[in-house]
């Protein structure tokens, strides 16, 4: 199955927090999108592997994903090395995405930056025909290099290279985050409260999106970074609001 957009995150919920609004908006425009979770988030303080899978599946439905796969790398300990790069190259070649959206390249959680560079390297290496990989069907895979690689902003703030207007899908975007009940919804569970399970975290998430939206004259925005310049085909792609 070929995808237009493949979003990748080190933990199930990284993509929802970073860019589910953009995915929802693009899927509404008819694009096909999928998510690859690198790990099962097994080191998370709250919830279990089972609840995370259920929550990830619920979020996938809310976003409207065509596919969601978990590569079961080791949470906290996966490396950006040949073994992990090849695992990711196989998935990139399988789905042949035009655009990949990955973790930021440096962040509070060391997994995020490591995943960011793993994705960065795999996207490049996937385009080299001398790197041979075998697909699920037992056939050798074709080389594939995504045309664009973007990074979503996570915990630490970075000046974005582009901001996407997600005002029209804001409610749905927040529903996709709230699908991770054990992570973000303070409840009566005996699991300890964490940095991300408090109501303040959700408020901060909204505030960030409002701030980015304000920069481009809309209500809510999601910001992305890119090592490559971002080209547009037409000025029609610009958000034209007075700011
Ligand atoms: Zn994470």
mmCIF file of C-alpha atoms and ligand atoms in Angstrom:
data_model
loop_
_atom_site.group_PDB
_atom_site.id
_atom_site.type_symbol
_atom_site.label_atom_id
_atom_site.label_comp_id
_atom_site.label_asym_id
_atom_site.label_seq_id
_atom_site.Cartn_x
_atom_site.Cartn_y
_atom_site.Cartn_z
ATOM 1 C CA UNK A 1 0.000 0.000 0.000
ATOM 2 C CA UNK A 2 1.402 3.382 -0.995
ATOM 3 C CA UNK A 3 0.976 6.277 1.436
ATOM 4 C CA UNK A 4 1.181 10.001 0.828
ATOM 5 C CA UNK A 5 2.345 10.727 4.356
ATOM 6 C CA UNK A 6 4.103 8.524 6.890
ATOM 7 C CA UNK A 7 4.421 9.939 10.404
ATOM 8 C CA UNK A 8 6.886 8.250 12.741
ATOM 9 C CA UNK A 9 7.257 8.510 16.503
ATOM 10 C CA UNK A 10 9.503 6.913 19.102
ATOM 11 C CA UNK A 11 6.558 6.353 21.466
ATOM 12 C CA UNK A 12 2.896 5.720 20.694
ATOM 13 C CA UNK A 13 1.411 9.244 21.277
ATOM 14 C CA UNK A 14 4.449 11.216 19.988
ATOM 15 C CA UNK A 15 2.771 11.716 16.612
ATOM 16 C CA UNK A 16 -0.587 12.635 18.137
ATOM 17 C CA UNK A 17 1.045 15.247 20.346
ATOM 18 C CA UNK A 18 3.240 16.596 17.568
ATOM 19 C CA UNK A 19 1.200 16.614 14.388
ATOM 20 C CA UNK A 20 -2.144 14.797 14.455
ATOM 21 C CA UNK A 21 -3.907 18.020 13.392
ATOM 22 C CA UNK A 22 -1.935 18.151 10.166
ATOM 23 C CA UNK A 23 -2.566 14.438 9.518
ATOM 24 C CA UNK A 24 -6.305 14.844 10.112
ATOM 25 C CA UNK A 25 -6.460 17.897 7.820
ATOM 26 C CA UNK A 26 -4.550 16.117 5.025
ATOM 27 C CA UNK A 27 -6.643 12.968 5.310
ATOM 28 C CA UNK A 28 -9.780 15.122 5.010
ATOM 29 C CA UNK A 29 -8.303 16.417 1.730
ATOM 30 C CA UNK A 30 -8.061 12.854 0.473
ATOM 31 C CA UNK A 31 -4.482 11.974 1.364
ATOM 32 C CA UNK A 32 -3.524 8.540 2.678
ATOM 33 C CA UNK A 33 -1.532 8.596 5.882
ATOM 34 C CA UNK A 34 -0.054 6.104 8.333
ATOM 35 C CA UNK A 35 1.843 6.075 11.606
ATOM 36 C CA UNK A 36 4.846 3.977 12.603
ATOM 37 C CA UNK A 37 5.492 3.705 16.332
ATOM 38 C CA UNK A 38 9.099 2.681 16.917
ATOM 39 C CA UNK A 39 8.561 1.330 20.457
ATOM 40 C CA UNK A 40 5.638 0.103 22.531
ATOM 41 C CA UNK A 41 6.272 2.802 25.138
ATOM 42 C CA UNK A 42 6.889 0.065 27.686
ATOM 43 C CA UNK A 43 8.869 2.354 30.001
ATOM 44 C CA UNK A 44 5.920 4.708 30.461
ATOM 45 C CA UNK A 45 5.060 5.398 34.096
ATOM 46 C CA UNK A 46 1.326 5.060 33.568
ATOM 47 C CA UNK A 47 -0.650 2.337 31.784
ATOM 48 C CA UNK A 48 0.574 -0.934 30.280
ATOM 49 C CA UNK A 49 1.682 -2.160 26.846
ATOM 50 C CA UNK A 50 -1.863 -3.476 26.317
ATOM 51 C CA UNK A 51 -3.576 -0.197 27.191
ATOM 52 C CA UNK A 52 -1.150 1.678 24.928
ATOM 53 C CA UNK A 53 -2.016 -0.571 21.966
ATOM 54 C CA UNK A 54 -5.711 0.006 22.571
ATOM 55 C CA UNK A 55 -5.209 3.745 22.898
ATOM 56 C CA UNK A 56 -3.057 3.865 19.752
ATOM 57 C CA UNK A 57 -5.760 1.983 17.839
ATOM 58 C CA UNK A 58 -8.447 4.361 19.141
ATOM 59 C CA UNK A 59 -6.367 7.381 18.123
ATOM 60 C CA UNK A 60 -5.739 5.852 14.668
ATOM 61 C CA UNK A 61 -9.486 5.651 14.130
ATOM 62 C CA UNK A 62 -10.020 9.261 15.202
ATOM 63 C CA UNK A 63 -7.268 10.484 12.858
ATOM 64 C CA UNK A 64 -8.468 8.287 9.971
ATOM 65 C CA UNK A 65 -5.187 6.444 9.368
ATOM 66 C CA UNK A 66 -4.849 3.829 6.635
ATOM 67 C CA UNK A 67 -2.218 1.949 8.609
ATOM 68 C CA UNK A 68 -0.471 1.901 11.972
ATOM 69 C CA UNK A 69 2.456 -0.386 12.739
ATOM 70 C CA UNK A 70 4.631 -0.885 15.784
ATOM 71 C CA UNK A 71 8.281 -1.846 15.175
ATOM 72 C CA UNK A 72 8.776 -3.014 18.784
ATOM 73 C CA UNK A 73 12.184 -1.429 19.235
ATOM 74 C CA UNK A 74 13.317 -1.200 22.874
ATOM 75 C CA UNK A 75 11.873 1.837 24.605
ATOM 76 C CA UNK A 76 14.741 3.912 26.014
ATOM 77 C CA UNK A 77 17.462 1.726 24.525
ATOM 78 C CA UNK A 78 16.991 1.520 20.735
ATOM 79 C CA UNK A 79 19.972 2.904 18.827
ATOM 80 C CA UNK A 80 20.539 4.706 15.578
ATOM 81 C CA UNK A 81 22.594 1.861 14.113
ATOM 82 C CA UNK A 82 22.548 -0.380 11.055
ATOM 83 C CA UNK A 83 20.077 -2.873 12.516
ATOM 84 C CA UNK A 84 17.497 -0.229 13.415
ATOM 85 C CA UNK A 85 18.065 1.761 10.220
ATOM 86 C CA UNK A 86 17.385 -1.350 8.124
ATOM 87 C CA UNK A 87 14.196 -2.020 10.080
ATOM 88 C CA UNK A 88 12.975 1.469 9.268
ATOM 89 C CA UNK A 89 14.193 1.411 5.646
ATOM 90 C CA UNK A 90 12.013 -1.678 5.055
ATOM 91 C CA UNK A 91 8.940 0.205 6.259
ATOM 92 C CA UNK A 92 9.748 3.311 4.186
ATOM 93 C CA UNK A 93 10.199 1.157 1.069
ATOM 94 C CA UNK A 94 6.996 -0.756 1.856
ATOM 95 C CA UNK A 95 4.787 2.346 2.090
ATOM 96 C CA UNK A 96 6.691 4.636 -0.335
ATOM 97 C CA UNK A 97 5.578 7.867 1.332
ATOM 98 C CA UNK A 98 6.098 11.187 -0.465
ATOM 99 C CA UNK A 99 6.407 12.939 2.890
ATOM 100 C CA UNK A 100 7.777 11.613 6.179
ATOM 101 C CA UNK A 101 7.134 13.470 9.417
ATOM 102 C CA UNK A 102 9.421 12.403 12.245
ATOM 103 C CA UNK A 103 10.574 13.211 15.761
ATOM 104 C CA UNK A 104 12.457 16.416 16.466
ATOM 105 C CA UNK A 105 16.272 16.094 16.367
ATOM 106 C CA UNK A 106 16.914 17.087 20.001
ATOM 107 C CA UNK A 107 14.492 17.117 22.928
ATOM 108 C CA UNK A 108 13.917 16.615 26.658
ATOM 109 C CA UNK A 109 13.414 12.849 26.211
ATOM 110 C CA UNK A 110 16.571 11.391 24.669
ATOM 111 C CA UNK A 111 14.511 8.858 22.669
ATOM 112 C CA UNK A 112 12.987 11.708 20.654
ATOM 113 C CA UNK A 113 16.247 13.100 19.323
ATOM 114 C CA UNK A 114 17.684 9.624 18.735
ATOM 115 C CA UNK A 115 14.537 8.651 16.823
ATOM 116 C CA UNK A 116 14.692 11.947 14.926
ATOM 117 C CA UNK A 117 18.161 11.160 13.612
ATOM 118 C CA UNK A 118 17.325 7.491 13.040
ATOM 119 C CA UNK A 119 14.411 8.593 10.834
ATOM 120 C CA UNK A 120 16.595 11.212 9.149
ATOM 121 C CA UNK A 121 19.293 8.674 8.295
ATOM 122 C CA UNK A 122 16.847 5.945 7.243
ATOM 123 C CA UNK A 123 15.010 8.306 4.857
ATOM 124 C CA UNK A 124 18.292 9.051 3.087
ATOM 125 C CA UNK A 125 19.677 5.499 3.099
ATOM 126 C CA UNK A 126 16.365 4.097 1.841
ATOM 127 C CA UNK A 127 17.093 5.857 -1.454
ATOM 128 C CA UNK A 128 20.327 3.931 -2.051
ATOM 129 C CA UNK A 129 19.830 0.967 -4.374
ATOM 130 C CA UNK A 130 22.897 -0.867 -3.111
ATOM 131 C CA UNK A 131 21.252 -1.297 0.292
ATOM 132 C CA UNK A 132 19.242 -4.464 -0.236
ATOM 133 C CA UNK A 133 16.124 -5.264 1.770
ATOM 134 C CA UNK A 134 13.507 -7.987 1.480
ATOM 135 C CA UNK A 135 9.831 -7.103 1.858
ATOM 136 C CA UNK A 136 7.033 -9.005 3.624
ATOM 137 C CA UNK A 137 6.297 -10.828 0.338
ATOM 138 C CA UNK A 138 9.850 -12.247 0.171
ATOM 139 C CA UNK A 139 10.732 -10.019 -2.804
ATOM 140 C CA UNK A 140 13.602 -7.560 -2.932
ATOM 141 C CA UNK A 141 12.313 -4.048 -2.285
ATOM 142 C CA UNK A 142 12.753 -1.056 -4.603
ATOM 143 C CA UNK A 143 14.793 1.872 -3.340
ATOM 144 C CA UNK A 144 12.619 4.764 -2.102
ATOM 145 C CA UNK A 145 13.504 8.213 -0.836
ATOM 146 C CA UNK A 146 10.721 10.413 0.559
ATOM 147 C CA UNK A 147 10.735 13.815 -1.141
ATOM 148 C CA UNK A 148 10.315 15.732 2.082
ATOM 149 C CA UNK A 149 11.184 15.061 5.718
ATOM 150 C CA UNK A 150 9.678 17.299 8.375
ATOM 151 C CA UNK A 151 10.153 17.223 12.145
ATOM 152 C CA UNK A 152 7.283 17.990 14.523
ATOM 153 C CA UNK A 153 7.974 20.088 17.613
ATOM 154 C CA UNK A 154 7.756 18.152 20.898
ATOM 155 C CA UNK A 155 8.635 19.260 24.413
ATOM 156 C CA UNK A 156 11.295 21.918 23.809
ATOM 157 C CA UNK A 157 10.306 24.801 21.616
ATOM 158 C CA UNK A 158 12.067 25.377 18.322
ATOM 159 C CA UNK A 159 11.376 28.085 15.781
ATOM 160 C CA UNK A 160 9.385 26.296 13.097
ATOM 161 C CA UNK A 161 10.254 26.531 9.405
ATOM 162 C CA UNK A 162 6.588 26.168 8.481
ATOM 163 C CA UNK A 163 3.300 26.433 10.385
ATOM 164 C CA UNK A 164 0.193 24.533 9.283
ATOM 165 C CA UNK A 165 -3.276 25.920 10.015
ATOM 166 C CA UNK A 166 -5.147 23.226 11.967
ATOM 167 C CA UNK A 167 -8.006 25.403 13.281
ATOM 168 C CA UNK A 168 -10.710 23.437 11.425
ATOM 169 C CA UNK A 169 -9.653 20.119 12.942
ATOM 170 C CA UNK A 170 -8.689 21.254 16.431
ATOM 171 C CA UNK A 171 -11.385 19.321 18.318
ATOM 172 C CA UNK A 172 -10.593 16.113 16.460
ATOM 173 C CA UNK A 173 -6.881 16.663 17.043
ATOM 174 C CA UNK A 174 -7.426 16.934 20.797
ATOM 175 C CA UNK A 175 -9.657 13.837 20.745
ATOM 176 C CA UNK A 176 -6.756 11.894 19.220
ATOM 177 C CA UNK A 177 -4.532 12.981 22.125
ATOM 178 C CA UNK A 178 -7.178 12.236 24.735
ATOM 179 C CA UNK A 179 -7.471 8.711 23.309
ATOM 180 C CA UNK A 180 -4.343 8.057 25.416
ATOM 181 C CA UNK A 181 -6.425 7.977 28.553
ATOM 182 C CA UNK A 182 -3.787 6.426 30.788
ATOM 183 C CA UNK A 183 -1.210 9.014 29.719
ATOM 184 C CA UNK A 184 -3.065 12.292 29.681
ATOM 185 C CA UNK A 185 -6.305 11.968 31.588
ATOM 186 C CA UNK A 186 -5.848 12.367 35.328
ATOM 187 C CA UNK A 187 -8.034 9.624 36.761
ATOM 188 C CA UNK A 188 -8.565 7.518 39.841
ATOM 189 C CA UNK A 189 -5.906 5.000 38.775
ATOM 190 C CA UNK A 190 -3.212 4.243 41.303
ATOM 191 C CA UNK A 191 -0.448 4.965 38.760
ATOM 192 C CA UNK A 192 1.636 7.957 39.810
ATOM 193 C CA UNK A 193 0.913 11.328 38.220
ATOM 194 C CA UNK A 194 3.556 12.442 35.740
ATOM 195 C CA UNK A 195 4.745 15.479 33.869
ATOM 196 C CA UNK A 196 2.228 14.722 31.107
ATOM 197 C CA UNK A 197 -0.797 13.440 33.040
ATOM 198 C CA UNK A 198 -1.753 16.762 34.644
ATOM 199 C CA UNK A 199 -4.377 19.176 33.281
ATOM 200 C CA UNK A 200 -1.600 21.772 32.969
ATOM 201 C CA UNK A 201 0.048 19.679 30.275
ATOM 202 C CA UNK A 202 -3.106 19.775 28.130
ATOM 203 C CA UNK A 203 -3.335 23.518 28.693
ATOM 204 C CA UNK A 204 0.258 23.937 27.600
ATOM 205 C CA UNK A 205 -0.519 21.932 24.455
ATOM 206 C CA UNK A 206 -3.388 24.269 23.564
ATOM 207 C CA UNK A 207 -1.329 27.341 24.402
ATOM 208 C CA UNK A 208 1.473 26.209 22.080
ATOM 209 C CA UNK A 209 -0.986 25.631 19.239
ATOM 210 C CA UNK A 210 -2.624 29.030 19.858
ATOM 211 C CA UNK A 211 0.747 30.756 19.852
ATOM 212 C CA UNK A 212 1.725 29.124 16.560
ATOM 213 C CA UNK A 213 -1.713 29.858 15.086
ATOM 214 C CA UNK A 214 -1.423 33.487 16.079
ATOM 215 C CA UNK A 215 1.856 33.782 14.176
ATOM 216 C CA UNK A 216 0.024 33.072 10.921
ATOM 217 C CA UNK A 217 -3.250 34.797 11.753
ATOM 218 C CA UNK A 218 -5.347 31.707 12.514
ATOM 219 C CA UNK A 219 -6.567 30.136 15.737
ATOM 220 C CA UNK A 220 -4.477 26.964 15.978
ATOM 221 C CA UNK A 221 -1.275 25.904 14.267
ATOM 222 C CA UNK A 222 1.242 23.068 14.219
ATOM 223 C CA UNK A 223 4.884 23.879 13.580
ATOM 224 C CA UNK A 224 7.461 21.842 11.681
ATOM 225 C CA UNK A 225 11.172 22.036 11.071
ATOM 226 C CA UNK A 226 13.002 20.929 7.957
ATOM 227 C CA UNK A 227 16.673 20.679 7.066
ATOM 228 C CA UNK A 228 15.722 21.232 3.425
ATOM 229 C CA UNK A 229 14.099 24.400 2.111
ATOM 230 C CA UNK A 230 10.350 24.098 1.751
ATOM 231 C CA UNK A 231 9.111 24.863 -1.748
ATOM 232 C CA UNK A 232 5.519 25.664 -2.664
ATOM 233 C CA UNK A 233 4.023 25.263 -6.146
ATOM 234 C CA UNK A 234 1.871 28.338 -5.871
ATOM 235 C CA UNK A 235 1.294 31.303 -3.613
ATOM 236 C CA UNK A 236 -2.214 29.849 -3.111
ATOM 237 C CA UNK A 237 -0.660 27.611 -0.464
ATOM 238 C CA UNK A 238 0.006 30.665 1.695
ATOM 239 C CA UNK A 239 -2.293 31.520 4.587
ATOM 240 C CA UNK A 240 -3.350 35.083 3.814
ATOM 241 C CA UNK A 241 -4.421 36.716 7.054
ATOM 242 C CA UNK A 242 -3.427 40.043 8.473
ATOM 243 C CA UNK A 243 -1.085 39.622 11.413
HETATM 244 ZN ZN1 LIG B 1 7.697 10.447 23.446
#
